[in-house]
Coordinates of C-alpha atoms and ligand atoms in Angstrom, one line a residue:
M1 CA -57.9 61.5 109.5
T2 CA -60.4 62.8 106.9
D3 CA -63.8 64.4 107.7
T4 CA -65.6 61.3 106.4
K5 CA -67.8 59.8 109.1
G6 CA -68.6 56.1 109.1
K7 CA -70.7 53.6 111.1
V8 CA -70.6 49.9 111.1
V9 CA -73.7 48.3 109.7
A10 CA -72.8 44.7 109.5
V11 CA -70.0 42.3 110.7
N12 CA -69.1 39.1 108.9
G13 CA -66.0 37.5 110.4
N14 CA -63.1 39.8 109.4
M15 CA -65.2 41.8 107.0
V16 CA -67.1 44.8 108.2
S17 CA -69.6 46.9 106.2
V18 CA -69.5 50.6 106.9
E19 CA -72.0 53.2 105.9
F20 CA -70.2 56.5 105.3
D21 CA -70.9 60.1 104.7
G22 CA -68.3 61.8 102.6
K23 CA -65.5 60.5 100.4
V24 CA -63.8 57.1 100.7
S25 CA -61.5 55.4 98.2
L26 CA -60.6 51.9 97.5
N27 CA -57.7 50.4 99.6
E28 CA -58.0 53.4 102.0
V29 CA -57.1 52.6 105.6
G30 CA -59.7 53.2 108.3
Y31 CA -60.1 52.5 112.0
V32 CA -63.1 50.9 113.7
K33 CA -63.5 52.3 117.2
V34 CA -64.4 49.7 119.7
G35 CA -64.2 49.9 123.5
G36 CA -61.4 52.5 123.4
Q37 CA -59.4 50.5 120.8
S38 CA -58.9 51.5 117.2
L39 CA -58.8 48.5 114.9
K40 CA -57.0 48.9 111.5
G41 CA -58.8 47.9 108.3
E42 CA -58.7 48.5 104.6
V43 CA -61.5 49.3 102.2
I44 CA -61.8 46.5 99.7
R45 CA -65.1 47.4 98.0
I46 CA -67.3 50.4 97.7
R47 CA -71.0 50.2 96.8
G48 CA -72.9 53.5 96.9
N49 CA -72.3 54.8 100.4
T50 CA -71.3 51.5 101.9
A51 CA -67.7 50.4 102.2
Q52 CA -66.6 46.9 102.9
M53 CA -63.5 46.7 104.9
Q54 CA -61.2 43.9 105.8
I55 CA -60.0 44.2 109.4
Y56 CA -56.4 43.3 110.3
E57 CA -57.4 42.4 113.8
M58 CA -59.7 40.0 115.6
T59 CA -63.2 41.5 115.2
N60 CA -64.9 40.4 118.4
G61 CA -66.7 43.2 120.1
I62 CA -67.4 45.1 116.9
S63 CA -71.1 45.9 116.6
T64 CA -73.4 47.9 114.5
D65 CA -73.1 51.1 116.5
C66 CA -69.3 51.4 116.2
N67 CA -67.8 54.5 114.6
V68 CA -65.3 54.3 111.9
E69 CA -62.6 56.9 111.0
F70 CA -61.0 57.1 107.6
T71 CA -57.4 58.2 107.1
G72 CA -57.4 59.1 103.4
D73 CA -54.1 57.0 103.1
L74 CA -53.5 53.7 101.4
L75 CA -52.1 50.8 103.4
S76 CA -48.4 51.8 103.5
V77 CA -45.1 50.9 105.0
E78 CA -42.5 53.3 106.3
V79 CA -39.1 53.0 104.6
G80 CA -35.8 54.4 105.8
P81 CA -32.6 53.4 107.7
G82 CA -33.2 50.9 110.5
L83 CA -35.2 48.3 108.6
L84 CA -32.5 45.6 108.5
G85 CA -32.5 43.2 111.4
Q86 CA -36.1 43.9 112.2
V87 CA -38.9 41.4 112.9
Y88 CA -42.2 42.8 111.8
D89 CA -45.8 41.7 111.7
G90 CA -47.7 42.2 108.4
L91 CA -48.6 45.8 109.4
Q92 CA -44.9 46.6 110.0
N93 CA -45.2 46.6 113.8
P94 CA -41.9 45.6 115.3
L95 CA -42.9 42.3 117.0
P96 CA -40.4 42.3 119.9
L97 CA -41.6 45.8 120.9
L98 CA -45.2 44.8 120.4
A99 CA -44.6 41.8 122.8
E100 CA -42.9 44.1 125.3
H101 CA -45.9 46.5 125.1
S102 CA -48.6 44.0 125.5
G103 CA -47.1 40.9 127.2
Y104 CA -47.6 37.4 126.1
F105 CA -50.8 37.8 124.2
L106 CA -50.4 40.5 121.6
E107 CA -52.9 43.2 122.3
R108 CA -55.0 44.3 119.3
G109 CA -55.2 47.9 118.2
V110 CA -51.7 48.7 119.1
Y111 CA -49.6 50.1 116.3
L112 CA -46.0 51.1 116.8
S113 CA -43.5 53.0 114.7
A114 CA -41.7 50.7 112.3
L115 CA -38.5 52.6 112.7
D116 CA -36.9 54.0 115.8
E117 CA -37.4 57.7 115.8
N118 CA -34.6 58.4 118.2
T119 CA -31.7 56.6 116.7
K120 CA -29.1 58.9 115.1
W121 CA -27.6 58.1 111.8
D122 CA -24.4 59.5 110.2
F123 CA -25.6 61.3 107.2
T124 CA -23.3 62.2 104.3
P125 CA -24.9 64.4 101.6
T126 CA -24.3 63.4 98.0
A127 CA -26.6 65.9 96.3
K128 CA -25.7 69.6 96.3
E129 CA -27.8 72.8 96.1
G130 CA -29.0 73.3 92.5
D131 CA -29.1 69.6 91.6
V132 CA -32.2 68.3 89.8
V133 CA -33.6 65.1 91.3
F134 CA -36.5 62.8 90.7
A135 CA -38.4 60.3 92.9
G136 CA -36.1 57.4 93.9
D137 CA -32.9 59.4 93.4
S138 CA -30.6 59.6 96.4
V139 CA -29.6 62.8 98.1
G140 CA -27.3 61.3 100.7
T141 CA -26.2 58.2 102.5
V142 CA -26.0 56.7 106.0
P143 CA -24.2 53.5 106.9
E144 CA -26.6 50.7 107.8
G145 CA -25.0 47.5 109.0
P146 CA -22.8 46.3 106.1
F147 CA -24.4 48.6 103.5
T148 CA -24.4 52.2 102.4
H149 CA -28.1 53.1 102.8
K150 CA -29.2 55.6 100.2
I151 CA -31.6 58.3 101.4
Q152 CA -34.0 58.8 98.6
V153 CA -36.5 61.3 97.3
P154 CA -39.9 59.9 98.2
Y155 CA -41.5 57.8 95.4
G156 CA -44.7 59.9 95.4
F157 CA -42.8 63.0 94.3
L158 CA -43.9 63.5 90.7
G159 CA -41.8 65.4 88.1
S160 CA -38.4 67.1 88.8
Y161 CA -37.2 68.9 91.9
T162 CA -34.4 71.2 92.5
V163 CA -32.4 70.9 95.6
K164 CA -32.7 74.2 97.5
K165 CA -31.0 73.1 100.8
I166 CA -29.2 70.0 101.9
A167 CA -28.1 69.1 105.4
K168 CA -24.4 69.1 106.2
A169 CA -22.7 65.9 107.1
G170 CA -23.6 65.0 110.6
S171 CA -25.9 62.9 112.7
Y172 CA -29.6 63.1 112.3
K173 CA -32.8 61.3 113.4
I174 CA -35.0 59.8 110.7
H175 CA -37.6 62.5 111.0
D176 CA -35.2 65.5 111.0
T177 CA -35.3 67.5 107.7
I178 CA -32.3 66.7 105.6
A179 CA -33.2 68.5 102.4
T180 CA -35.5 71.1 101.0
L181 CA -36.6 70.4 97.4
V182 CA -38.5 72.8 95.1
D183 CA -40.9 71.4 92.6
E184 CA -41.6 72.6 89.0
K185 CA -44.2 75.1 90.3
G186 CA -41.7 76.6 92.7
K187 CA -43.2 75.1 95.9
S188 CA -40.8 73.9 98.6
H189 CA -41.0 70.5 100.2
N190 CA -38.9 69.3 103.2
I191 CA -37.8 65.7 103.2
C192 CA -36.4 63.6 106.0
M193 CA -34.7 60.2 106.0
S194 CA -37.9 58.2 105.9
F195 CA -41.2 58.2 104.0
K196 CA -44.3 56.1 103.5
W197 CA -45.2 54.1 100.4
P198 CA -48.4 52.1 99.6
V199 CA -47.6 48.4 99.7
K200 CA -49.8 47.5 96.8
R201 CA -48.2 49.9 94.4
A202 CA -45.0 48.7 92.6
V203 CA -42.1 51.0 92.9
N204 CA -41.1 52.1 89.4
C205 CA -38.5 54.8 89.9
Y206 CA -35.9 53.2 87.7
A207 CA -34.5 53.9 84.3
E208 CA -35.2 50.5 82.7
R209 CA -36.1 46.9 83.4
L210 CA -33.4 44.4 82.3
S211 CA -33.9 40.8 81.5
P212 CA -32.9 38.4 84.3
E213 CA -29.9 36.6 83.1
E214 CA -27.2 36.6 85.6
P215 CA -27.6 33.5 87.9
M216 CA -28.4 34.0 91.6
V217 CA -26.0 31.4 92.8
T218 CA -27.3 29.5 95.8
K219 CA -24.4 27.0 96.2
V220 CA -27.0 24.3 96.2
R221 CA -25.8 22.1 93.3
L222 CA -29.2 20.8 92.3
I223 CA -30.4 24.4 91.9
D224 CA -27.5 26.1 90.3
T225 CA -26.6 23.3 87.9
F226 CA -30.0 21.9 87.0
F227 CA -32.8 24.3 88.0
P228 CA -31.1 27.7 88.3
V229 CA -32.7 31.0 89.5
A230 CA -31.7 34.3 88.0
K231 CA -31.2 37.6 89.8
G232 CA -34.5 39.4 89.4
G233 CA -36.2 36.2 88.6
T234 CA -39.0 34.2 90.3
Y235 CA -39.3 30.6 91.5
C236 CA -41.8 28.5 93.2
I237 CA -41.3 25.7 95.8
P238 CA -44.2 23.5 96.7
G239 CA -43.3 22.0 100.0
P240 CA -45.2 19.2 101.8
F241 CA -44.5 19.1 105.5
G242 CA -41.1 17.7 106.4
A243 CA -39.9 17.9 102.8
G244 CA -37.0 20.2 103.8
K245 CA -38.5 23.6 103.1
T246 CA -37.1 25.2 106.2
V247 CA -33.6 23.8 105.8
L248 CA -33.6 24.9 102.1
Q249 CA -34.8 28.4 103.1
H250 CA -32.0 28.7 105.7
T251 CA -29.3 27.5 103.3
T252 CA -30.6 29.8 100.6
S253 CA -30.7 32.8 103.0
R254 CA -27.2 32.1 104.1
N255 CA -25.5 31.3 100.8
A256 CA -27.4 33.0 98.0
D257 CA -25.4 35.5 96.2
V258 CA -27.6 38.5 97.3
D259 CA -27.1 41.4 99.6
I260 CA -30.4 41.3 101.6
V261 CA -32.9 38.5 102.4
I262 CA -36.4 39.3 103.4
V263 CA -38.5 36.4 104.8
A264 CA -42.2 36.8 104.7
A265 CA -43.5 34.0 106.8
C266 CA -47.2 34.2 106.2
G267 CA -49.9 32.1 107.7
E268 CA -47.8 29.1 108.6
R269 CA -48.5 27.2 111.8
A270 CA -47.3 29.2 114.8
G271 CA -44.7 26.6 115.7
E272 CA -43.0 27.0 112.4
V273 CA -42.9 30.8 112.7
V274 CA -41.5 30.6 116.2
E275 CA -38.8 28.2 114.7
T276 CA -37.9 30.9 112.1
L277 CA -37.8 33.6 114.8
K278 CA -35.6 31.4 117.0
E279 CA -33.3 30.0 114.4
F280 CA -32.7 32.9 112.1
P281 CA -30.7 35.1 114.6
E282 CA -28.5 32.1 115.3
L283 CA -27.6 31.6 111.6
K284 CA -24.1 32.8 110.8
D285 CA -23.4 34.8 107.7
P286 CA -20.6 32.9 106.0
R287 CA -19.2 36.1 104.5
T288 CA -18.8 38.0 107.8
G289 CA -19.1 35.3 110.5
R290 CA -21.6 37.6 112.2
S291 CA -25.4 37.1 112.6
L292 CA -27.3 36.7 109.3
M293 CA -29.9 39.1 110.8
E294 CA -27.7 42.0 110.0
R295 CA -28.8 41.7 106.4
T296 CA -32.2 40.2 106.9
I297 CA -35.8 41.4 107.6
I298 CA -38.4 39.0 108.8
I299 CA -42.1 39.7 108.4
C300 CA -44.3 37.2 110.1
N301 CA -47.9 36.2 110.6
T302 CA -49.0 32.9 112.0
S303 CA -52.1 31.0 111.0
S304 CA -53.7 32.2 114.2
M305 CA -53.4 35.9 113.3
P306 CA -56.3 37.4 111.2
V307 CA -56.2 36.3 107.6
A308 CA -56.2 39.8 106.2
S309 CA -52.7 40.4 107.6
R310 CA -51.3 37.5 105.6
E311 CA -52.0 39.5 102.5
A312 CA -50.4 42.6 104.1
S313 CA -47.3 40.7 104.9
V314 CA -46.5 39.5 101.4
Y315 CA -47.0 43.1 100.1
T316 CA -45.0 44.6 102.9
G317 CA -42.2 42.2 102.1
V318 CA -42.1 43.0 98.4
T319 CA -42.2 46.7 99.1
L320 CA -39.3 46.6 101.4
A321 CA -37.4 44.6 98.8
E322 CA -38.1 47.2 96.2
Y323 CA -36.8 49.9 98.5
Y324 CA -33.4 48.2 98.9
R325 CA -33.3 47.4 95.2
Q326 CA -33.5 51.2 94.6
M327 CA -30.1 51.4 96.3
G328 CA -28.5 49.2 93.7
L329 CA -28.6 46.1 96.0
N330 CA -29.7 42.5 95.2
V331 CA -32.6 41.4 97.4
L332 CA -34.1 38.0 97.8
L333 CA -37.7 37.7 99.0
L334 CA -38.8 34.4 100.4
A335 CA -42.6 34.2 100.7
D336 CA -43.7 31.2 102.8
S337 CA -46.4 30.2 102.1
T338 CA -48.3 31.9 99.3
S339 CA -51.0 29.2 99.7
R340 CA -52.0 30.7 103.0
W341 CA -52.3 34.1 101.5
A342 CA -54.5 32.6 98.7
Q343 CA -56.7 31.0 101.4
A344 CA -57.1 34.4 102.9
M345 CA -58.2 35.8 99.6
R346 CA -60.7 33.0 99.2
E347 CA -62.1 33.7 102.7
M348 CA -62.5 37.4 102.0
S349 CA -64.0 36.8 98.5
G350 CA -66.6 34.4 100.1
R351 CA -67.6 37.1 102.6
L352 CA -68.0 39.6 99.8
E353 CA -70.2 37.0 98.1
E354 CA -68.3 37.3 94.9
I355 CA -68.9 34.8 92.1
P356 CA -66.4 32.1 93.0
G357 CA -63.9 30.6 90.5
E358 CA -62.2 27.2 90.7
E359 CA -62.3 25.6 94.2
A360 CA -64.0 28.7 95.4
F361 CA -60.9 30.9 94.9
P362 CA -61.8 34.3 93.5
A363 CA -61.7 34.8 89.8
Y364 CA -58.9 37.3 90.2
L365 CA -56.6 34.8 92.0
E366 CA -54.4 34.3 88.9
S367 CA -54.0 38.0 88.1
T368 CA -53.3 38.8 91.8
I369 CA -50.6 36.1 92.0
A370 CA -49.2 37.3 88.7
S371 CA -49.0 40.9 89.7
F372 CA -47.2 39.9 92.9
Y373 CA -44.5 38.0 91.1
E374 CA -44.2 40.8 88.5
R375 CA -42.7 43.0 91.2
A376 CA -39.6 40.9 91.0
G377 CA -37.1 42.1 88.5
I378 CA -33.6 43.4 87.7
V379 CA -33.5 47.1 87.0
R380 CA -31.0 49.8 86.0
L381 CA -31.5 52.9 88.2
R382 CA -31.1 56.4 87.0
D383 CA -27.6 56.6 88.5
G384 CA -26.5 53.7 86.4
N385 CA -26.4 51.1 89.2
V386 CA -28.3 47.8 88.9
G387 CA -30.4 46.3 91.6
S388 CA -32.6 43.3 91.7
V389 CA -35.5 41.7 93.6
T390 CA -35.8 37.9 93.3
I391 CA -38.9 36.2 94.6
G392 CA -39.1 32.6 95.8
G393 CA -42.5 31.6 96.9
T394 CA -43.5 28.3 98.6
V395 CA -46.9 26.8 98.0
S396 CA -48.3 24.1 100.2
P397 CA -50.9 22.3 98.1
A398 CA -53.3 20.2 100.1
G399 CA -52.3 16.5 99.7
G400 CA -49.4 17.5 97.5
N401 CA -51.8 17.9 94.6
F402 CA -50.1 20.3 92.1
E403 CA -53.2 20.5 90.0
E404 CA -54.9 22.9 92.4
P405 CA -55.5 26.5 91.4
V406 CA -52.8 28.2 93.5
T407 CA -49.9 26.0 92.3
Q408 CA -51.2 26.2 88.7
A409 CA -51.6 30.0 88.8
T410 CA -48.0 30.3 90.2
L411 CA -46.5 27.9 87.7
K412 CA -47.8 30.1 84.9
V413 CA -45.8 33.1 86.0
V414 CA -42.6 31.9 87.7
G415 CA -39.3 31.2 85.9
A416 CA -38.3 28.1 87.8
F417 CA -40.1 25.4 89.7
H418 CA -38.4 23.4 92.5
G419 CA -40.8 20.7 93.2
L420 CA -40.0 19.1 96.6
S421 CA -40.8 15.4 96.5
R422 CA -42.2 13.5 99.3
E423 CA -40.7 10.3 98.0
R424 CA -37.2 11.8 98.0
S425 CA -37.5 13.3 101.5
D426 CA -38.9 10.0 102.8
A427 CA -35.7 8.4 101.4
R428 CA -33.8 11.2 103.1
R429 CA -32.4 12.4 99.7
Y430 CA -31.9 16.0 100.5
P431 CA -32.5 18.6 99.1
S432 CA -35.6 16.8 98.0
I433 CA -36.1 18.9 94.8
D434 CA -37.4 16.4 92.3
P435 CA -34.9 16.0 89.4
L436 CA -37.5 14.8 87.0
D437 CA -40.5 17.1 87.6
S438 CA -38.6 20.4 88.3
W439 CA -37.7 22.9 85.6
S440 CA -36.1 26.3 85.0
K441 CA -36.2 28.8 82.2
Y442 CA -33.0 30.5 83.4
K443 CA -29.4 29.9 82.3
S444 CA -27.3 27.4 84.3
I445 CA -23.8 28.1 85.4
I446 CA -22.9 24.9 83.4
S447 CA -23.3 24.5 79.6
R448 CA -26.7 23.3 78.6
N449 CA -25.5 20.2 76.7
L450 CA -23.7 18.8 79.7
V451 CA -26.7 19.4 81.9
E452 CA -29.0 17.7 79.4
Y453 CA -26.7 14.8 79.1
A454 CA -26.7 14.2 82.9
R455 CA -30.5 14.6 83.0
E456 CA -30.9 12.0 80.2
I457 CA -28.7 9.5 82.1
Y458 CA -30.7 10.2 85.3
K459 CA -34.0 9.8 83.5
R460 CA -33.0 6.5 81.8
G461 CA -31.5 5.1 84.9
A462 CA -34.7 5.9 86.8
E463 CA -36.6 4.1 84.2
V464 CA -34.4 1.0 84.5
N465 CA -35.0 1.2 88.3
Q466 CA -38.8 1.2 87.7
M467 CA -38.5 -1.7 85.4
M468 CA -36.3 -3.7 87.8
K469 CA -39.0 -3.4 90.4
V470 CA -41.1 -5.6 88.0
V471 CA -38.6 -7.9 86.4
G472 CA -36.0 -8.0 89.1
E473 CA -32.3 -7.6 88.8
E474 CA -31.9 -11.0 86.9
G475 CA -34.1 -9.8 84.2
T476 CA -32.1 -6.7 83.6
S477 CA -29.1 -6.5 81.2
L478 CA -25.7 -5.6 82.5
D479 CA -25.7 -2.4 80.4
D480 CA -29.0 -1.3 81.8
F481 CA -27.9 -2.2 85.3
I482 CA -24.8 0.0 84.8
L483 CA -27.0 2.8 83.5
Y484 CA -29.0 2.5 86.7
L485 CA -25.9 2.6 88.9
K486 CA -24.7 5.7 87.0
S487 CA -27.9 7.6 87.7
E488 CA -27.8 6.6 91.3
F489 CA -24.2 7.7 91.5
L490 CA -25.1 11.2 90.0
D491 CA -27.9 11.5 92.5
A492 CA -25.8 10.4 95.5
V493 CA -22.7 12.5 94.9
Y494 CA -24.1 15.6 93.2
M495 CA -27.8 16.0 93.5
Q496 CA -27.9 15.2 97.2
Q497 CA -26.1 17.6 99.4
D498 CA -25.7 17.7 103.1
S499 CA -26.5 21.3 104.2
F500 CA -25.1 20.8 107.7
D501 CA -21.5 20.8 106.6
D502 CA -19.8 24.1 105.9
V503 CA -17.8 22.7 102.9
E504 CA -20.2 20.1 101.5
G505 CA -23.2 22.4 102.2
A506 CA -22.0 25.2 100.0
T507 CA -20.6 24.4 96.6
G508 CA -19.3 27.5 94.8
V509 CA -19.5 28.0 91.0
D510 CA -16.0 26.9 90.2
R511 CA -16.3 23.8 92.2
Q512 CA -19.6 22.9 90.6
K513 CA -18.1 23.3 87.2
Y514 CA -15.0 21.2 88.0
V515 CA -16.8 18.4 89.8
F516 CA -19.7 18.3 87.3
S517 CA -17.2 17.7 84.4
K518 CA -15.6 14.9 86.3
I519 CA -19.0 13.3 86.9
I520 CA -20.0 13.7 83.2
S521 CA -16.8 11.9 82.2
I522 CA -17.7 9.1 84.5
L523 CA -21.3 8.9 83.3
G524 CA -19.9 8.9 79.7
S525 CA -17.4 6.2 80.3
S526 CA -17.4 2.5 79.6
F527 CA -15.7 0.1 82.0
K528 CA -14.2 -3.3 81.9
I529 CA -16.9 -5.0 84.0
S530 CA -18.3 -8.4 83.4
E531 CA -21.0 -8.9 86.0
K532 CA -23.5 -7.0 88.1
E533 CA -21.9 -7.7 91.5
E534 CA -18.7 -6.3 90.2
A535 CA -20.5 -3.2 88.9
R536 CA -22.2 -2.7 92.2
G537 CA -19.0 -2.9 94.2
F538 CA -17.2 -0.6 91.8
F539 CA -19.9 2.1 91.9
N540 CA -20.2 1.8 95.7
M541 CA -16.5 2.5 96.0
L542 CA -16.6 5.3 93.6
R543 CA -19.6 6.9 95.4
Q544 CA -17.9 6.6 98.8
N545 CA -14.7 8.2 97.6
F546 CA -16.6 11.0 95.8
I547 CA -18.6 11.8 98.9
D548 CA -15.3 12.0 100.8
M549 CA -14.0 14.4 98.3
N550 CA -17.1 16.6 98.6
Y551 CA -16.2 17.3 102.2
K552 CA -12.7 18.5 101.4
T553 CA -12.0 22.2 100.7
F554 CA -11.9 22.8 97.0
G555 CA -8.3 23.1 95.8
S556 CA -6.8 21.8 99.0
K557 CA -4.2 19.0 99.1
D558 CA -6.8 16.7 100.7
F559 CA -9.2 17.5 97.8
Y560 CA -6.6 16.5 95.1
D561 CA -5.5 13.4 97.1
A562 CA -9.2 12.3 97.2
E563 CA -9.4 13.0 93.4
K564 CA -6.3 10.9 92.7
K565 CA -7.8 8.0 94.6
I566 CA -10.9 8.3 92.4
D567 CA -8.8 8.4 89.3
G568 CA -7.0 5.2 90.5
I569 CA -10.3 3.4 91.0
L570 CA -11.4 4.4 87.5
A571 CA -8.1 3.3 85.9
E572 CA -8.4 -0.1 87.6
K573 CA -11.7 -0.7 85.8
G574 CA -10.3 0.5 82.4
A575 CA -12.6 3.5 82.3
S576 CA -12.6 5.2 78.9
V577 CA -14.6 8.2 78.1
D578 CA -16.8 7.9 74.9
S579 CA -15.6 10.1 72.1
D580 CA -18.9 12.0 71.8
V581 CA -18.9 12.8 75.6
K582 CA -15.3 14.0 75.2
A583 CA -16.5 16.4 72.5
L584 CA -19.4 17.6 74.8
L585 CA -16.9 18.2 77.6
K586 CA -14.7 20.2 75.2
D587 CA -17.6 22.3 74.0
G588 CA -18.7 22.9 77.6
E589 CA -15.4 24.4 78.8
Ligands
ADP1 P1 -40.2 21.3 106.4 O1 -39.9 22.7 106.7 O2 -40.5 21.2 104.9 O3 -41.3 20.8 107.2 P2 -37.5 20.8 107.3 O4 -36.8 21.8 106.5 O5 -37.8 21.1 108.7 O6 -38.9 20.4 106.6 O7 -36.7 19.4 107.2 C1 -37.0 18.2 107.9 C2 -35.7 17.5 108.3 O8 -35.1 17.0 107.1 C3 -34.7 18.4 108.9 O9 -34.8 18.4 110.3 C4 -33.4 17.6 108.5 O10 -33.1 16.6 109.4 C5 -33.7 17.0 107.2 N1 -33.1 17.7 106.1 C6 -33.8 18.6 105.3 N2 -33.0 19.1 104.3 C7 -31.7 18.6 104.6 C8 -30.4 18.7 103.9 N3 -30.3 19.5 102.8 N4 -29.4 18.0 104.4 C9 -29.6 17.2 105.5 N5 -30.8 17.0 106.1 C10 -31.8 17.7 105.7
MG2 MG1 -40.6 24.0 108.0

């Protein structure tokens, strides 16, 4: 605590105005004292000697005679071994412990340590006496679940430090001193295995930022082939209720080619958050067969918790992601839903009586969203290792209207857009990512020309389908009708994917390449077919057999048997691949 004294002079919902005597800085944390409780808040504006604070708790009971204490610290998280597997609220309180402490209704004003202070960790030093180190460099390691957790020099350490003393290999608690560092002026600093870092400050203790090019494979065909995400990239998923957001989040968490997944469930209905909390620990990690929680952190806030903590949870999430990136790991942050966070910003801005922008969102909405997504990135660390933070944010636009400010601001900054479509989820075509509206700026695992060819067929087939609704099947030519059947075939056997089957639900890169070529050759073939009924029967059979093949393990005898059967069906109709498609396929190899 600092010497600055404050007194509440006004309360407006979650915003409290405090008159202070002394020094207060922006984003400083303070506590409002009410009836024996200390309620945490953050200074969000200072005018003269009045500070406006957003309070991270219910504010009932706060009145104009309450005292306020200031900490001199910015809103921070504690980082160190023991973060993996935790479920936190936005202020990094471990939720299961909080529930134990206060029973069914979470008591306000209770703040618990984020990391267990008594757990012992097997420390192995990697730095030696005399080494010169900088912030973010590691001085030793401890095993944490499946990873080698690097114990780092705190990010706030400016300049170079010489290692004066380093602990011997052995078991230590997070707050035991494990090294003594001497700064450029000769002053000694003891460090332990954990430290605090302000959540709103991006961690930049790396050598250089790289450009996100390597794909973050999700094993969802529609994503990897058509709308890929890169490691260190960003993407946005607008998700109307029931569109399959949760299922997609689970499949991505399980299968994405990353080390660690951080889920920031922010402001969604309590029911959905409970769902996340119940289901996540039951998800199996396909790599280890053990619980996915071993490499997951969940941060959650429901819509019934104070709005300010929604903001805290997205920042807490990204800060923890940056911390693990600093160990050379690949981290995926799923923020669900950023719209709720934006609503919190709007509410607070209204209370501050700021000049409103579009739809009453604050004028800085866009820059705030942009600077959040900018914290994603792939970086080379000073030790030569590469780590990444990929951010996927959902937005929940009211009435599915993508023109609203939050979706628009997000679309300006992200590298890929996976627009979930109500029409597709109603038709139970999952994942319901819209093949026409979605886009990505990242590189696909499949050659661009092949993907473009497939998209073109899909688009033209969809147009024929629209036209048929007007003129009927009789009014459609056989060629157009076959085009339509081809686009439906592509959709049914490749774009749609059943997540609930271990084989079909996770299509690896090699398999996607193999199967996609096969599909292209079918899309690019002409057949000896003379009427629509015949065409329909043929494509039905083809589709059914292809789907059967999708459920067979890639490379197994069953897989090749199913493929042979498909080849037989194709031969029977005199399938012949057009020469330009043959050339495309050859180029794409
Ligand atoms: P949301 O979270 O957007 O409200 P859910 O993810 O809960 O929607 O999905 C709703 C339902 O849709 C699921 O219970 C499931 O039956 C079905 N579903 C969604 N995605 C898939 C998928 N890829 N494969 C099969 N069924 C799916
Ligand atoms: Mg859901």
